[in-house]
Amino acid sequence: GAVVSQHPSWVICKSGTSVKIECRSLDFQATTMFWYRQFPKQSLMLMATSNEGSKATYEQGVEKDKFLINHASLTLSTLTVTSAHPEDSSFYICSARVVGDREGGETQYFGPGTRLLVL
Amino acid sequence: QKEVEQNSGPLSVPEGAIASLNCTYSDRGSQSFFWYRQYSGKSPELIMFIYSNGDKEDGRFTAQLNKASQYVSLLIRDSQPSDSATYLCAVMGYTGNQFYFGTGTSLTVIP
């Protein structure tokens, strides 16, 4: 399957700072990437859909000015958590849409995730 | 109504038994169906996909799809303790622009 990487894997920061998380498709081009957040023992929550060269589409309840998404190239999407607070501490996971890697259509592959702890 | 529904479990089976995980979906026009495995503290990993009615086998895993009943399942034969994880069902909608994930079923295989 396709490989998606994330960097960093762990972030610890002080309240009020901004944190940037990178999501890269390593062996394919991804016109669409997704950003999810997962709190402990809870299910995945889609935050936004990131499309290369255009503005991201945010899910209801997700503040676009708080979670800035930039998909400037076909292999890189970034999520910046601005002015992070302790309640933003979570597991952030990106995924990439891959088209044509299997019979029948497209698939979504996940990065390894980034754990954010805001003190 | 949620797009994709799964029994949250937890589901416990003894080692060597068959684990059966179930998923229903609401969009009758859905095209493709996926099963992801998520170990605690890790991101989801794709293990199976199916898009035609019937069964699809891959090693110890069998995915079953019944579009008329809007039902997809995952069978794990000869369950191993290493299969203990949360299994997420995902459905690709008719337009292909959205994946819908279930909340996951927690499986524990008891040695």
PDB file of C-alpha atoms in Angstrom:
ATOM      1  CA  GLY A   1       0.000   0.000   0.000  1.00  0.00           C
ATOM      2  CA  ALA A   2       0.875   3.665  -0.237  1.00  0.00           C
ATOM      3  CA  VAL A   3       3.067   5.191   2.457  1.00  0.00           C
ATOM      4  CA  VAL A   4       2.104   8.323   4.343  1.00  0.00           C
ATOM      5  CA  SER A   5       4.443   9.919   6.848  1.00  0.00           C
ATOM      6  CA  GLN A   6       3.862  12.498   9.537  1.00  0.00           C
ATOM      7  CA  HIS A   7       6.278  14.737  11.363  1.00  0.00           C
ATOM      8  CA  PRO A   8       6.766  15.159  14.210  1.00  0.00           C
ATOM      9  CA  SER A   9       5.457  12.041  15.914  1.00  0.00           C
ATOM     10  CA  TRP A  10       5.403  13.747  19.307  1.00  0.00           C
ATOM     11  CA  VAL A  11       5.041  17.390  20.294  1.00  0.00           C
ATOM     12  CA  ILE A  12       5.022  18.908  23.756  1.00  0.00           C
ATOM     13  CA  CYS A  13       4.508  22.638  23.880  1.00  0.00           C
ATOM     14  CA  LYS A  14       3.469  25.436  26.173  1.00  0.00           C
ATOM     15  CA  SER A  15      -0.001  26.891  26.063  1.00  0.00           C
ATOM     16  CA  GLY A  16      -0.262  29.733  23.562  1.00  0.00           C
ATOM     17  CA  THR A  17       2.336  28.483  21.115  1.00  0.00           C
ATOM     18  CA  SER A  18       1.628  27.306  17.580  1.00  0.00           C
ATOM     19  CA  VAL A  19       2.464  23.830  16.360  1.00  0.00           C
ATOM     20  CA  LYS A  20       2.895  22.695  12.763  1.00  0.00           C
ATOM     21  CA  ILE A  21       2.354  19.080  11.745  1.00  0.00           C
ATOM     22  CA  GLU A  22       3.451  17.813   8.349  1.00  0.00           C
ATOM     23  CA  CYS A  23       1.822  15.034   6.356  1.00  0.00           C
ATOM     24  CA  ARG A  24       3.672  13.649   3.348  1.00  0.00           C
ATOM     25  CA  SER A  25       2.828  11.085   0.714  1.00  0.00           C
ATOM     26  CA  LEU A  26       6.112   9.282   0.107  1.00  0.00           C
ATOM     27  CA  ASP A  27       5.620   7.250  -3.041  1.00  0.00           C
ATOM     28  CA  PHE A  28       2.617   8.835  -4.698  1.00  0.00           C
ATOM     29  CA  GLN A  29       0.932  12.161  -5.307  1.00  0.00           C
ATOM     30  CA  ALA A  30      -2.084  12.983  -3.196  1.00  0.00           C
ATOM     31  CA  THR A  31      -4.449  15.660  -4.426  1.00  0.00           C
ATOM     32  CA  THR A  32      -6.610  15.092  -1.373  1.00  0.00           C
ATOM     33  CA  MET A  33      -5.535  14.556   2.203  1.00  0.00           C
ATOM     34  CA  PHE A  34      -7.619  14.394   5.346  1.00  0.00           C
ATOM     35  CA  TRP A  35      -6.917  15.500   8.899  1.00  0.00           C
ATOM     36  CA  TYR A  36      -8.415  13.638  11.833  1.00  0.00           C
ATOM     37  CA  ARG A  37      -8.260  14.052  15.583  1.00  0.00           C
ATOM     38  CA  GLN A  38      -8.702  11.267  18.075  1.00  0.00           C
ATOM     39  CA  PHE A  39      -9.065  11.666  21.830  1.00  0.00           C
ATOM     40  CA  PRO A  40      -8.216   8.721  24.110  1.00  0.00           C
ATOM     41  CA  LYS A  41     -10.646   5.825  23.783  1.00  0.00           C
ATOM     42  CA  GLN A  42     -12.766   7.758  21.296  1.00  0.00           C
ATOM     43  CA  SER A  43     -13.357   7.329  17.603  1.00  0.00           C
ATOM     44  CA  LEU A  44     -11.708   9.208  14.756  1.00  0.00           C
ATOM     45  CA  MET A  45     -13.115  12.659  14.117  1.00  0.00           C
ATOM     46  CA  LEU A  46     -12.652  14.172  10.693  1.00  0.00           C
ATOM     47  CA  MET A  47     -11.484  17.761  11.047  1.00  0.00           C
ATOM     48  CA  ALA A  48     -10.981  18.839   7.462  1.00  0.00           C
ATOM     49  CA  THR A  49     -10.367  17.793   3.894  1.00  0.00           C
ATOM     50  CA  SER A  50      -7.272  19.274   2.321  1.00  0.00           C
ATOM     51  CA  ASN A  51      -7.146  19.711  -1.447  1.00  0.00           C
ATOM     52  CA  GLU A  52      -3.946  20.621  -3.264  1.00  0.00           C
ATOM     53  CA  GLY A  53      -3.986  24.187  -4.484  1.00  0.00           C
ATOM     54  CA  SER A  54      -7.268  25.175  -2.873  1.00  0.00           C
ATOM     55  CA  LYS A  55      -8.733  26.005   0.498  1.00  0.00           C
ATOM     56  CA  ALA A  56      -9.430  23.217   2.915  1.00  0.00           C
ATOM     57  CA  THR A  57     -12.976  22.164   3.694  1.00  0.00           C
ATOM     58  CA  TYR A  58     -13.610  22.084   7.437  1.00  0.00           C
ATOM     59  CA  GLU A  59     -16.118  19.930   9.251  1.00  0.00           C
ATOM     60  CA  GLN A  60     -18.816  21.577  11.303  1.00  0.00           C
ATOM     61  CA  GLY A  61     -17.523  22.761  14.641  1.00  0.00           C
ATOM     62  CA  VAL A  62     -13.863  22.902  13.610  1.00  0.00           C
ATOM     63  CA  GLU A  63     -12.416  26.423  13.771  1.00  0.00           C
ATOM     64  CA  LYS A  64     -10.593  27.138  10.529  1.00  0.00           C
ATOM     65  CA  ASP A  65      -8.678  30.031  12.087  1.00  0.00           C
ATOM     66  CA  LYS A  66      -7.495  27.758  14.856  1.00  0.00           C
ATOM     67  CA  PHE A  67      -6.486  24.830  12.669  1.00  0.00           C
ATOM     68  CA  LEU A  68      -4.747  26.179   9.600  1.00  0.00           C
ATOM     69  CA  ILE A  69      -4.324  23.757   6.730  1.00  0.00           C
ATOM     70  CA  ASN A  70      -2.027  24.265   3.770  1.00  0.00           C
ATOM     71  CA  HIS A  71      -1.777  21.780   0.898  1.00  0.00           C
ATOM     72  CA  ALA A  72       0.808  23.532  -1.221  1.00  0.00           C
ATOM     73  CA  SER A  73       2.095  20.524  -3.149  1.00  0.00           C
ATOM     74  CA  LEU A  74       0.913  17.122  -4.273  1.00  0.00           C
ATOM     75  CA  THR A  75       2.964  15.411  -1.583  1.00  0.00           C
ATOM     76  CA  LEU A  76       2.636  17.698   1.430  1.00  0.00           C
ATOM     77  CA  SER A  77      -0.178  18.979   3.610  1.00  0.00           C
ATOM     78  CA  THR A  78       0.414  20.835   6.865  1.00  0.00           C
ATOM     79  CA  LEU A  79      -1.814  21.402   9.863  1.00  0.00           C
ATOM     80  CA  THR A  80      -0.937  24.283  12.166  1.00  0.00           C
ATOM     81  CA  VAL A  81      -2.600  24.417  15.555  1.00  0.00           C
ATOM     82  CA  THR A  82      -2.484  28.100  16.416  1.00  0.00           C
ATOM     83  CA  SER A  83      -2.298  29.317  20.002  1.00  0.00           C
ATOM     84  CA  ALA A  84      -2.591  25.792  21.294  1.00  0.00           C
ATOM     85  CA  HIS A  85      -4.293  25.166  24.634  1.00  0.00           C
ATOM     86  CA  PRO A  86      -4.433  22.061  26.829  1.00  0.00           C
ATOM     87  CA  GLU A  87      -7.799  21.070  25.368  1.00  0.00           C
ATOM     88  CA  ASP A  88      -6.095  20.768  21.961  1.00  0.00           C
ATOM     89  CA  SER A  89      -3.981  17.898  23.308  1.00  0.00           C
ATOM     90  CA  SER A  90      -4.891  14.938  21.146  1.00  0.00           C
ATOM     91  CA  PHE A  91      -3.713  12.430  18.563  1.00  0.00           C
ATOM     92  CA  TYR A  92      -3.721  14.072  15.131  1.00  0.00           C
ATOM     93  CA  ILE A  93      -3.749  11.722  12.157  1.00  0.00           C
ATOM     94  CA  CYS A  94      -3.596  12.540   8.472  1.00  0.00           C
ATOM     95  CA  SER A  95      -4.602  10.323   5.609  1.00  0.00           C
ATOM     96  CA  ALA A  96      -4.226  10.501   1.860  1.00  0.00           C
ATOM     97  CA  ARG A  97      -6.635   9.507  -0.840  1.00  0.00           C
ATOM     98  CA  VAL A  98      -5.084   7.171  -3.373  1.00  0.00           C
ATOM     99  CA  VAL A  99      -6.859   6.600  -6.662  1.00  0.00           C
ATOM    100  CA  GLY A 100      -6.209   3.617  -8.873  1.00  0.00           C
ATOM    101  CA  ASP A 101      -4.111   1.499  -6.540  1.00  0.00           C
ATOM    102  CA  ARG A 102      -6.745  -1.195  -6.493  1.00  0.00           C
ATOM    103  CA  GLU A 103      -9.480  -2.533  -8.680  1.00  0.00           C
ATOM    104  CA  GLY A 104     -12.698  -0.678  -8.038  1.00  0.00           C
ATOM    105  CA  GLY A 105     -11.566   2.803  -7.181  1.00  0.00           C
ATOM    106  CA  GLU A 106      -9.812   4.599  -4.388  1.00  0.00           C
ATOM    107  CA  THR A 107      -8.438   3.939  -0.957  1.00  0.00           C
ATOM    108  CA  GLN A 108      -7.450   6.012   2.009  1.00  0.00           C
ATOM    109  CA  TYR A 109      -4.115   5.415   3.762  1.00  0.00           C
ATOM    110  CA  PHE A 110      -3.208   6.837   7.143  1.00  0.00           C
ATOM    111  CA  GLY A 111      -0.045   8.400   8.455  1.00  0.00           C
ATOM    112  CA  PRO A 112       1.342   7.200  11.800  1.00  0.00           C
ATOM    113  CA  GLY A 113      -0.140  10.127  13.704  1.00  0.00           C
ATOM    114  CA  THR A 114       1.211  12.978  15.827  1.00  0.00           C
ATOM    115  CA  ARG A 115       0.643  13.167  19.552  1.00  0.00           C
ATOM    116  CA  LEU A 116       0.263  16.716  20.786  1.00  0.00           C
ATOM    117  CA  LEU A 117       0.494  17.572  24.458  1.00  0.00           C
ATOM    118  CA  VAL A 118      -0.107  21.177  25.407  1.00  0.00           C
ATOM    119  CA  LEU A 119       1.019  22.080  28.910  1.00  0.00           C
TER     120      LEU A 119
ATOM    121  CA  GLN B   1     -28.894   8.259  11.687  1.00  0.00           C
ATOM    122  CA  LYS B   2     -25.161   7.737  11.440  1.00  0.00           C
ATOM    123  CA  GLU B   3     -23.709   6.904   8.059  1.00  0.00           C
ATOM    124  CA  VAL B   4     -21.870   3.862   9.380  1.00  0.00           C
ATOM    125  CA  GLU B   5     -22.736   1.930  12.510  1.00  0.00           C
ATOM    126  CA  GLN B   6     -20.741  -0.663  14.362  1.00  0.00           C
ATOM    127  CA  ASN B   7     -21.237  -2.433  17.638  1.00  0.00           C
ATOM    128  CA  SER B   8     -18.651  -0.816  19.890  1.00  0.00           C
ATOM    129  CA  GLY B   9     -18.093  -4.028  21.818  1.00  0.00           C
ATOM    130  CA  PRO B  10     -15.917  -4.963  23.503  1.00  0.00           C
ATOM    131  CA  LEU B  11     -15.894  -8.316  21.767  1.00  0.00           C
ATOM    132  CA  SER B  12     -13.898 -11.087  23.399  1.00  0.00           C
ATOM    133  CA  VAL B  13     -13.072 -14.397  21.749  1.00  0.00           C
ATOM    134  CA  PRO B  14     -10.736 -17.198  22.796  1.00  0.00           C
ATOM    135  CA  GLU B  15      -7.573 -17.802  20.833  1.00  0.00           C
ATOM    136  CA  GLY B  16      -8.223 -19.949  17.784  1.00  0.00           C
ATOM    137  CA  ALA B  17     -11.889 -18.989  17.509  1.00  0.00           C
ATOM    138  CA  ILE B  18     -13.601 -17.028  14.746  1.00  0.00           C
ATOM    139  CA  ALA B  19     -14.176 -13.343  15.470  1.00  0.00           C
ATOM    140  CA  SER B  20     -17.095 -11.748  13.655  1.00  0.00           C
ATOM    141  CA  LEU B  21     -17.279  -7.984  13.299  1.00  0.00           C
ATOM    142  CA  ASN B  22     -20.322  -6.306  11.821  1.00  0.00           C
ATOM    143  CA  CYS B  23     -21.095  -2.988  10.186  1.00  0.00           C
ATOM    144  CA  THR B  24     -24.186  -1.416   8.641  1.00  0.00           C
ATOM    145  CA  TYR B  25     -24.374   1.673   6.473  1.00  0.00           C
ATOM    146  CA  SER B  26     -27.129   4.053   5.485  1.00  0.00           C
ATOM    147  CA  ASP B  27     -26.201   5.235   1.974  1.00  0.00           C
ATOM    148  CA  ARG B  28     -27.581   2.627  -0.402  1.00  0.00           C
ATOM    149  CA  GLY B  29     -25.446   4.022  -3.203  1.00  0.00           C
ATOM    150  CA  SER B  30     -22.160   3.425  -1.374  1.00  0.00           C
ATOM    151  CA  GLN B  31     -19.461   2.054  -3.618  1.00  0.00           C
ATOM    152  CA  SER B  32     -16.606   0.622  -1.587  1.00  0.00           C
ATOM    153  CA  PHE B  33     -16.130  -0.751   1.868  1.00  0.00           C
ATOM    154  CA  PHE B  34     -13.040  -0.977   4.002  1.00  0.00           C
ATOM    155  CA  TRP B  35     -11.856  -2.528   7.215  1.00  0.00           C
ATOM    156  CA  TYR B  36      -9.073  -0.857   9.166  1.00  0.00           C
ATOM    157  CA  ARG B  37      -7.311  -2.181  12.241  1.00  0.00           C
ATOM    158  CA  GLN B  38      -6.137   0.244  14.915  1.00  0.00           C
ATOM    159  CA  TYR B  39      -3.873  -0.882  17.692  1.00  0.00           C
ATOM    160  CA  SER B  40      -3.944   1.131  20.886  1.00  0.00           C
ATOM    161  CA  GLY B  41      -1.912   4.291  20.444  1.00  0.00           C
ATOM    162  CA  LYS B  42      -1.404   3.760  16.728  1.00  0.00           C
ATOM    163  CA  SER B  43      -3.069   5.037  13.581  1.00  0.00           C
ATOM    164  CA  PRO B  44      -5.479   2.899  11.530  1.00  0.00           C
ATOM    165  CA  GLU B  45      -4.056   0.351   9.098  1.00  0.00           C
ATOM    166  CA  LEU B  46      -5.989  -0.854   6.049  1.00  0.00           C
ATOM    167  CA  ILE B  47      -6.484  -4.611   6.163  1.00  0.00           C
ATOM    168  CA  MET B  48      -9.322  -5.353   3.738  1.00  0.00           C
ATOM    169  CA  PHE B  49     -11.492  -3.713   1.120  1.00  0.00           C
ATOM    170  CA  ILE B  50     -14.481  -5.043  -0.791  1.00  0.00           C
ATOM    171  CA  TYR B  51     -16.753  -3.570  -3.401  1.00  0.00           C
ATOM    172  CA  SER B  52     -18.706  -6.525  -4.833  1.00  0.00           C
ATOM    173  CA  ASN B  53     -21.415  -8.520  -3.139  1.00  0.00           C
ATOM    174  CA  GLY B  54     -20.219 -11.745  -1.613  1.00  0.00           C
ATOM    175  CA  ASP B  55     -17.101 -12.845   0.183  1.00  0.00           C
ATOM    176  CA  LYS B  56     -13.501 -11.783  -0.217  1.00  0.00           C
ATOM    177  CA  GLU B  57     -10.783 -13.758   1.516  1.00  0.00           C
ATOM    178  CA  ASP B  58      -7.254 -12.690   2.386  1.00  0.00           C
ATOM    179  CA  GLY B  59      -5.383 -15.082   4.631  1.00  0.00           C
ATOM    180  CA  ARG B  60      -7.260 -15.407   7.909  1.00  0.00           C
ATOM    181  CA  PHE B  61      -9.531 -12.481   7.050  1.00  0.00           C
ATOM    182  CA  THR B  62     -12.805 -12.678   5.127  1.00  0.00           C
ATOM    183  CA  ALA B  63     -14.871  -9.633   4.269  1.00  0.00           C
ATOM    184  CA  GLN B  64     -18.527 -10.181   3.454  1.00  0.00           C
ATOM    185  CA  LEU B  65     -20.701  -7.635   1.677  1.00  0.00           C
ATOM    186  CA  ASN B  66     -24.475  -7.646   1.246  1.00  0.00           C
ATOM    187  CA  LYS B  67     -25.543  -4.468  -0.498  1.00  0.00           C
ATOM    188  CA  ALA B  68     -29.238  -5.357  -0.380  1.00  0.00           C
ATOM    189  CA  SER B  69     -29.063  -5.484   3.406  1.00  0.00           C
ATOM    190  CA  GLN B  70     -26.498  -2.661   3.573  1.00  0.00           C
ATOM    191  CA  TYR B  71     -24.306  -4.847   5.676  1.00  0.00           C
ATOM    192  CA  VAL B  72     -20.590  -5.593   5.663  1.00  0.00           C
ATOM    193  CA  SER B  73     -18.739  -7.883   8.005  1.00  0.00           C
ATOM    194  CA  LEU B  74     -15.228  -9.046   8.769  1.00  0.00           C
ATOM    195  CA  LEU B  75     -14.459 -12.574   9.903  1.00  0.00           C
ATOM    196  CA  ILE B  76     -11.124 -13.379  11.493  1.00  0.00           C
ATOM    197  CA  ARG B  77     -10.385 -17.092  11.553  1.00  0.00           C
ATOM    198  CA  ASP B  78      -7.985 -18.712  14.020  1.00  0.00           C
ATOM    199  CA  SER B  79      -7.930 -15.512  16.072  1.00  0.00           C
ATOM    200  CA  GLN B  80      -4.607 -14.656  17.681  1.00  0.00           C
ATOM    201  CA  PRO B  81      -3.849 -12.392  20.643  1.00  0.00           C
ATOM    202  CA  SER B  82      -2.079 -10.101  18.152  1.00  0.00           C
ATOM    203  CA  ASP B  83      -5.485  -9.519  16.519  1.00  0.00           C
ATOM    204  CA  SER B  84      -6.587  -7.657  19.640  1.00  0.00           C
ATOM    205  CA  ALA B  85      -7.305  -4.139  18.403  1.00  0.00           C
ATOM    206  CA  THR B  86     -10.106  -1.807  17.399  1.00  0.00           C
ATOM    207  CA  TYR B  87     -11.546  -2.542  13.974  1.00  0.00           C
ATOM    208  CA  LEU B  88     -12.953   0.368  11.994  1.00  0.00           C
ATOM    209  CA  CYS B  89     -15.445  -0.054   9.204  1.00  0.00           C
ATOM    210  CA  ALA B  90     -15.313   2.619   6.491  1.00  0.00           C
ATOM    211  CA  VAL B  91     -17.643   3.264   3.587  1.00  0.00           C
ATOM    212  CA  MET B  92     -16.991   5.341   0.523  1.00  0.00           C
ATOM    213  CA  GLY B  93     -20.070   7.302  -0.413  1.00  0.00           C
ATOM    214  CA  TYR B  94     -21.767   7.355  -3.804  1.00  0.00           C
ATOM    215  CA  THR B  95     -20.010  10.504  -4.949  1.00  0.00           C
ATOM    216  CA  GLY B  96     -16.606   9.139  -3.980  1.00  0.00           C
ATOM    217  CA  ASN B  97     -15.821  12.359  -2.192  1.00  0.00           C
ATOM    218  CA  GLN B  98     -16.292  11.150   1.322  1.00  0.00           C
ATOM    219  CA  PHE B  99     -15.220   8.303   3.507  1.00  0.00           C
ATOM    220  CA  TYR B 100     -17.452   7.577   6.461  1.00  0.00           C
ATOM    221  CA  PHE B 101     -15.958   5.747   9.403  1.00  0.00           C
ATOM    222  CA  GLY B 102     -17.757   3.778  12.055  1.00  0.00           C
ATOM    223  CA  THR B 103     -16.819   4.271  15.683  1.00  0.00           C
ATOM    224  CA  GLY B 104     -14.982   0.961  15.762  1.00  0.00           C
ATOM    225  CA  THR B 105     -15.364  -2.388  17.517  1.00  0.00           C
ATOM    226  CA  SER B 106     -12.854  -3.334  20.177  1.00  0.00           C
ATOM    227  CA  LEU B 107     -11.720  -6.945  19.879  1.00  0.00           C
ATOM    228  CA  THR B 108      -9.824  -8.855  22.546  1.00  0.00           C
ATOM    229  CA  VAL B 109      -8.476 -12.317  21.791  1.00  0.00           C
ATOM    230  CA  ILE B 110      -7.932 -14.213  25.020  1.00  0.00           C
ATOM    231  CA  PRO B 111      -4.927 -16.594  25.086  1.00  0.00           C
TER     232      PRO B 111
END
